[in-house]
Amino acid sequence: QSFEELVLEGKIEHIAEDIRKAFLNEICKLRTRKDSLTDLKIVYTPLHGTGLTPITEMFQMIGADNVILVEEQTSPDGDFPTCPFPNPEEESAMRAGIALCEETGADILMATDPDSDRLGVAAKHGDVYETLNGNQLGVLLLDYILRYHKESNTMPEKPVVLKTIVTTTMAEKIAEAYGTEMIETLTGFKYIGEQIGELENRDELSRFVFGLEESCGYLIGPYVRDKDAVGTVTGADFTAAGVATAELKGVAVFDGW
């Protein structure tokens, strides 16, 4: 049976508009920067997946108007004609986006995988754009988020960060520096989601701050129980932690490793 036939039979239902808007609104609450983001030039690619609509809508909602799309990768296509391996961990998947960054002088490349739950980022290292691996991006996000909560006095009581066992131990050091508990889980973001559920069962959901795994999976806030690139893009202000602030921009992002 075709997709259209299954919709007509009621076996497939589109997500209702009120649910979609509630999802985006919850993400907007997580923003760390409230000012304009027009100073940041972003190249974005959904890698032929589902990210174009929610990500570009989020850009509009939070006032980011300097976004350049990798046009040849915007249409959903399960054959992935421009990137046979549409995984933001793969250099080949990021190639078209990096080329557009070089052409436009963008500050940052952001790429979401086909189902928009993982986020890949590239930034300038000297005169060359380089991709951050999942661990690099994860600890940048972690440090930025915890620093924001500390400086703005919004850190929850007894804050918790969750990571998988194969994710860098540097995350543990960062959490410790901010007085944050680190809980380690088995490999797979579902186990992070499971721990968030345990916090909720104990009426301690507000303790959760951030979840990360080395394969470019992140979650900012407990609004879902899985990794989410849409929320990561917005909640950490386009991962501006590493590329939009003067002290971390450019080469310094990579020199920390």
GROMACS .gro file of C-alpha atoms in nm:
model
  257
    1GLN     CA    1   0.000   0.000   0.000
    2SER     CA    2   0.109   0.356  -0.066
    3PHE     CA    3   0.157   0.620   0.200
    4GLU     CA    4  -0.145   0.808   0.069
    5GLU     CA    5  -0.365   0.497   0.093
    6LEU     CA    6  -0.261   0.434   0.451
    7VAL     CA    7  -0.346   0.794   0.540
    8LEU     CA    8  -0.692   0.755   0.384
    9GLU     CA    9  -0.750   0.437   0.584
   10GLY     CA   10  -0.655   0.613   0.906
   11LYS     CA   11  -0.353   0.392   0.965
   12ILE     CA   12  -0.121   0.690   0.941
   13GLU     CA   13  -0.202   1.021   1.108
   14HIS     CA   14  -0.015   1.345   1.062
   15ILE     CA   15   0.098   1.517   1.382
   16ALA     CA   16  -0.159   1.779   1.474
   17GLU     CA   17  -0.065   2.144   1.440
   18ASP     CA   18  -0.119   2.212   1.811
   19ILE     CA   19   0.131   1.938   1.902
   20ARG     CA   20   0.388   2.072   1.657
   21LYS     CA   21   0.352   2.425   1.793
   22ALA     CA   22   0.371   2.304   2.153
   23PHE     CA   23   0.697   2.125   2.069
   24LEU     CA   24   0.851   2.437   1.913
   25ASN     CA   25   0.730   2.660   2.196
   26GLU     CA   26   0.885   2.433   2.459
   27ILE     CA   27   1.215   2.453   2.276
   28CYS     CA   28   1.199   2.834   2.259
   29LYS     CA   29   1.178   2.845   2.639
   30LEU     CA   30   1.524   2.688   2.654
   31ARG     CA   31   1.704   2.971   2.479
   32THR     CA   32   2.010   3.103   2.658
   33ARG     CA   33   2.046   3.418   2.448
   34LYS     CA   34   1.751   3.655   2.423
   35ASP     CA   35   1.917   3.911   2.197
   36SER     CA   36   1.921   3.916   1.818
   37LEU     CA   37   2.126   3.657   1.635
   38THR     CA   38   2.174   3.860   1.320
   39ASP     CA   39   2.546   3.880   1.392
   40LEU     CA   40   2.585   3.508   1.319
   41LYS     CA   41   2.603   3.386   0.959
   42ILE     CA   42   2.481   3.028   0.947
   43VAL     CA   43   2.490   2.767   0.672
   44TYR     CA   44   2.233   2.495   0.730
   45THR     CA   45   2.164   2.161   0.559
   46PRO     CA   46   1.900   1.900   0.644
   47LEU     CA   47   2.092   1.638   0.438
   48HIS     CA   48   1.778   1.551   0.237
   49GLY     CA   49   1.592   1.475   0.559
   50THR     CA   50   1.312   1.614   0.773
   51GLY     CA   51   1.491   1.907   0.936
   52LEU     CA   52   1.419   2.186   0.688
   53THR     CA   53   1.072   2.283   0.811
   54PRO     CA   54   1.122   2.275   1.191
   55ILE     CA   55   1.473   2.419   1.186
   56THR     CA   56   1.396   2.708   0.952
   57GLU     CA   57   1.076   2.782   1.144
   58MET     CA   58   1.279   2.797   1.464
   59PHE     CA   59   1.523   3.036   1.298
   60GLN     CA   60   1.231   3.267   1.219
   61MET     CA   61   1.080   3.236   1.567
   62ILE     CA   62   1.398   3.349   1.738
   63GLY     CA   63   1.499   3.618   1.492
   64ALA     CA   64   1.787   3.457   1.306
   65ASP     CA   65   1.774   3.601   0.957
   66ASN     CA   66   2.125   3.540   0.826
   67VAL     CA   67   2.077   3.174   0.730
   68ILE     CA   68   2.199   3.025   0.403
   69LEU     CA   69   2.062   2.689   0.292
   70VAL     CA   70   2.252   2.419   0.106
   71GLU     CA   71   1.986   2.421  -0.164
   72GLU     CA   72   2.080   2.092  -0.329
   73GLN     CA   73   2.019   1.911   0.002
   74THR     CA   74   1.692   2.073   0.115
   75SER     CA   75   1.444   1.837  -0.052
   76PRO     CA   76   1.361   1.515   0.138
   77ASP     CA   77   1.495   1.225  -0.068
   78GLY     CA   78   1.551   0.875   0.066
   79ASP     CA   79   1.810   0.808  -0.205
   80PHE     CA   80   2.030   1.090  -0.065
   81PRO     CA   81   2.169   1.184  -0.408
   82THR     CA   82   2.429   1.436  -0.285
   83CYS     CA   83   2.547   1.246   0.024
   84PRO     CA   84   2.523   0.866   0.014
   85PHE     CA   85   2.603   0.853   0.387
   86PRO     CA   86   2.383   1.129   0.538
   87ASN     CA   87   2.543   1.111   0.878
   88PRO     CA   88   2.680   1.439   1.021
   89GLU     CA   89   2.967   1.237   1.166
   90GLU     CA   90   3.084   1.160   0.810
   91GLU     CA   91   3.311   1.412   0.639
   92SER     CA   92   3.150   1.335   0.305
   93ALA     CA   93   2.807   1.439   0.434
   94MET     CA   94   2.941   1.778   0.541
   95ARG     CA   95   3.131   1.848   0.218
   96ALA     CA   96   2.864   2.050   0.036
   97GLY     CA   97   2.794   2.258   0.346
   98ILE     CA   98   3.162   2.332   0.402
   99ALA     CA   99   3.199   2.437   0.039
  100LEU     CA  100   2.913   2.686   0.086
  101CYS     CA  101   3.075   2.814   0.407
  102GLU     CA  102   3.395   2.878   0.213
  103GLU     CA  103   3.200   3.060  -0.057
  104THR     CA  104   2.999   3.279   0.182
  105GLY     CA  105   3.239   3.323   0.474
  106ALA     CA  106   2.984   3.179   0.717
  107ASP     CA  107   3.056   3.152   1.090
  108ILE     CA  108   2.916   2.803   1.131
  109LEU     CA  109   2.781   2.506   0.939
  110MET     CA  110   2.500   2.311   1.096
  111ALA     CA  111   2.372   1.980   0.960
  112THR     CA  112   2.090   1.762   1.088
  113ASP     CA  113   2.065   1.394   1.001
  114PRO     CA  114   1.762   1.255   0.810
  115ASP     CA  115   1.534   1.226   1.115
  116SER     CA  116   1.669   1.546   1.273
  117ASP     CA  117   1.776   1.397   1.602
  118ARG     CA  118   2.152   1.439   1.556
  119LEU     CA  119   2.344   1.760   1.494
  120GLY     CA  120   2.675   1.810   1.316
  121VAL     CA  121   2.872   2.134   1.320
  122ALA     CA  122   3.174   2.276   1.137
  123ALA     CA  123   3.359   2.597   1.224
  124LYS     CA  124   3.671   2.776   1.111
  125HIS     CA  125   4.009   2.654   1.226
  126GLY     CA  126   4.243   2.922   1.103
  127ASP     CA  127   4.155   2.956   0.735
  128VAL     CA  128   3.998   2.611   0.707
  129TYR     CA  129   3.654   2.485   0.806
  130GLU     CA  130   3.671   2.172   1.016
  131THR     CA  131   3.401   1.946   1.156
  132LEU     CA  132   3.371   1.905   1.531
  133ASN     CA  133   3.325   1.546   1.636
  134GLY     CA  134   3.042   1.448   1.869
  135ASN     CA  135   3.255   1.463   2.181
  136GLN     CA  136   3.398   1.805   2.097
  137LEU     CA  137   3.059   1.956   2.032
  138GLY     CA  138   2.910   1.784   2.335
  139VAL     CA  139   3.157   1.927   2.584
  140LEU     CA  140   3.136   2.273   2.427
  141LEU     CA  141   2.760   2.263   2.472
  142LEU     CA  142   2.788   2.124   2.823
  143ASP     CA  143   3.030   2.392   2.938
  144TYR     CA  144   2.828   2.669   2.775
  145ILE     CA  145   2.496   2.555   2.923
  146LEU     CA  146   2.632   2.505   3.275
  147ARG     CA  147   2.817   2.838   3.260
  148TYR     CA  148   2.500   3.013   3.146
  149HIS     CA  149   2.296   2.865   3.432
  150LYS     CA  150   2.564   2.957   3.686
  151GLU     CA  151   2.605   3.316   3.564
  152SER     CA  152   2.231   3.376   3.533
  153ASN     CA  153   2.148   3.208   3.867
  154THR     CA  154   1.915   2.962   3.694
  155MET     CA  155   2.098   2.642   3.790
  156PRO     CA  156   1.845   2.396   3.934
  157GLU     CA  157   1.894   2.248   4.278
  158LYS     CA  158   2.110   1.935   4.257
  159PRO     CA  159   2.158   1.958   3.876
  160VAL     CA  160   2.208   1.638   3.677
  161VAL     CA  161   2.386   1.573   3.348
  162LEU     CA  162   2.352   1.237   3.169
  163LYS     CA  163   2.599   1.079   2.931
  164THR     CA  164   2.658   0.737   2.778
  165ILE     CA  165   2.950   0.523   2.888
  166VAL     CA  166   3.135   0.566   2.555
  167THR     CA  167   3.116   0.948   2.566
  168THR     CA  168   3.429   1.142   2.660
  169THR     CA  169   3.528   1.156   3.028
  170MET     CA  170   3.599   1.526   2.978
  171ALA     CA  171   3.226   1.574   3.032
  172GLU     CA  172   3.267   1.439   3.385
  173LYS     CA  173   3.539   1.694   3.460
  174ILE     CA  174   3.325   1.981   3.332
  175ALA     CA  175   3.023   1.868   3.533
  176GLU     CA  176   3.239   1.837   3.845
  177ALA     CA  177   3.374   2.189   3.797
  178TYR     CA  178   3.019   2.325   3.810
  179GLY     CA  179   2.912   2.108   4.104
  180THR     CA  180   2.682   1.904   3.882
  181GLU     CA  181   2.608   1.534   3.926
  182MET     CA  182   2.701   1.317   3.628
  183ILE     CA  183   2.508   0.996   3.569
  184GLU     CA  184   2.654   0.753   3.318
  185THR     CA  185   2.434   0.515   3.119
  186LEU     CA  186   2.473   0.227   2.879
  187THR     CA  187   2.535   0.309   2.513
  188GLY     CA  188   2.224   0.441   2.341
  189PHE     CA  189   2.027   0.757   2.402
  190LYS     CA  190   1.724   0.554   2.508
  191TYR     CA  191   1.908   0.490   2.835
  192ILE     CA  192   1.947   0.863   2.888
  193GLY     CA  193   1.574   0.895   2.825
  194GLU     CA  194   1.516   0.616   3.076
  195GLN     CA  195   1.709   0.808   3.343
  196ILE     CA  196   1.508   1.123   3.271
  197GLY     CA  197   1.197   0.914   3.326
  198GLU     CA  198   1.337   0.797   3.660
  199LEU     CA  199   1.391   1.159   3.762
  200GLU     CA  200   1.032   1.235   3.665
  201ASN     CA  201   0.904   0.939   3.869
  202ARG     CA  202   1.079   1.084   4.174
  203ASP     CA  203   0.937   1.431   4.103
  204GLU     CA  204   1.291   1.553   4.027
  205LEU     CA  205   1.257   1.631   3.657
  206SER     CA  206   1.374   1.990   3.707
  207ARG     CA  207   1.721   1.859   3.800
  208PHE     CA  208   1.793   1.750   3.442
  209VAL     CA  209   2.014   1.996   3.254
  210PHE     CA  210   2.173   1.820   2.957
  211GLY     CA  211   2.223   1.480   2.796
  212LEU     CA  212   2.495   1.386   2.548
  213GLU     CA  213   2.638   1.097   2.353
  214GLU     CA  214   2.949   1.083   2.136
  215SER     CA  215   2.759   1.017   1.812
  216CYS     CA  216   2.631   1.378   1.782
  217GLY     CA  217   2.325   1.321   2.001
  218TYR     CA  218   2.221   1.590   2.253
  219LEU     CA  219   1.919   1.692   2.457
  220ILE     CA  220   1.869   2.027   2.630
  221GLY     CA  221   1.576   2.005   2.866
  222PRO     CA  222   1.331   1.722   2.942
  223TYR     CA  223   1.064   1.808   2.683
  224VAL     CA  224   1.128   1.477   2.499
  225ARG     CA  225   1.297   1.149   2.592
  226ASP     CA  226   1.541   1.119   2.303
  227LYS     CA  227   1.817   1.320   2.141
  228ASP     CA  228   1.686   1.616   1.943
  229ALA     CA  229   1.874   1.836   1.698
  230VAL     CA  230   1.592   2.092   1.672
  231GLY     CA  231   1.613   2.165   2.043
  232THR     CA  232   1.991   2.161   2.046
  233VAL     CA  233   2.007   2.416   1.766
  234THR     CA  234   1.775   2.653   1.948
  235GLY     CA  235   1.839   2.587   2.315
  236ALA     CA  236   2.210   2.643   2.275
  237ASP     CA  237   2.156   2.924   2.025
  238PHE     CA  238   2.295   2.744   1.722
  239THR     CA  239   2.573   2.599   1.928
  240ALA     CA  240   2.688   2.959   1.948
  241ALA     CA  241   2.868   2.849   2.261
  242GLY     CA  242   3.168   2.769   2.047
  243VAL     CA  243   3.148   2.997   1.749
  244ALA     CA  244   2.953   3.315   1.820
  245THR     CA  245   3.118   3.430   2.142
  246ALA     CA  246   3.441   3.619   2.092
  247GLU     CA  247   3.651   3.420   2.336
  248LEU     CA  248   3.573   3.088   2.165
  249LYS     CA  249   3.536   3.195   1.802
  250GLY     CA  250   3.752   3.042   1.531
  251VAL     CA  251   4.079   2.871   1.611
  252ALA     CA  252   4.024   2.871   1.989
  253VAL     CA  253   3.741   2.620   1.947
  254PHE     CA  254   3.989   2.361   1.828
  255ASP     CA  255   4.292   2.469   2.031
  256GLY     CA  256   4.112   2.358   2.346
  257TRP     CA  257   4.170   1.997   2.238
   0.00000   0.00000   0.00000
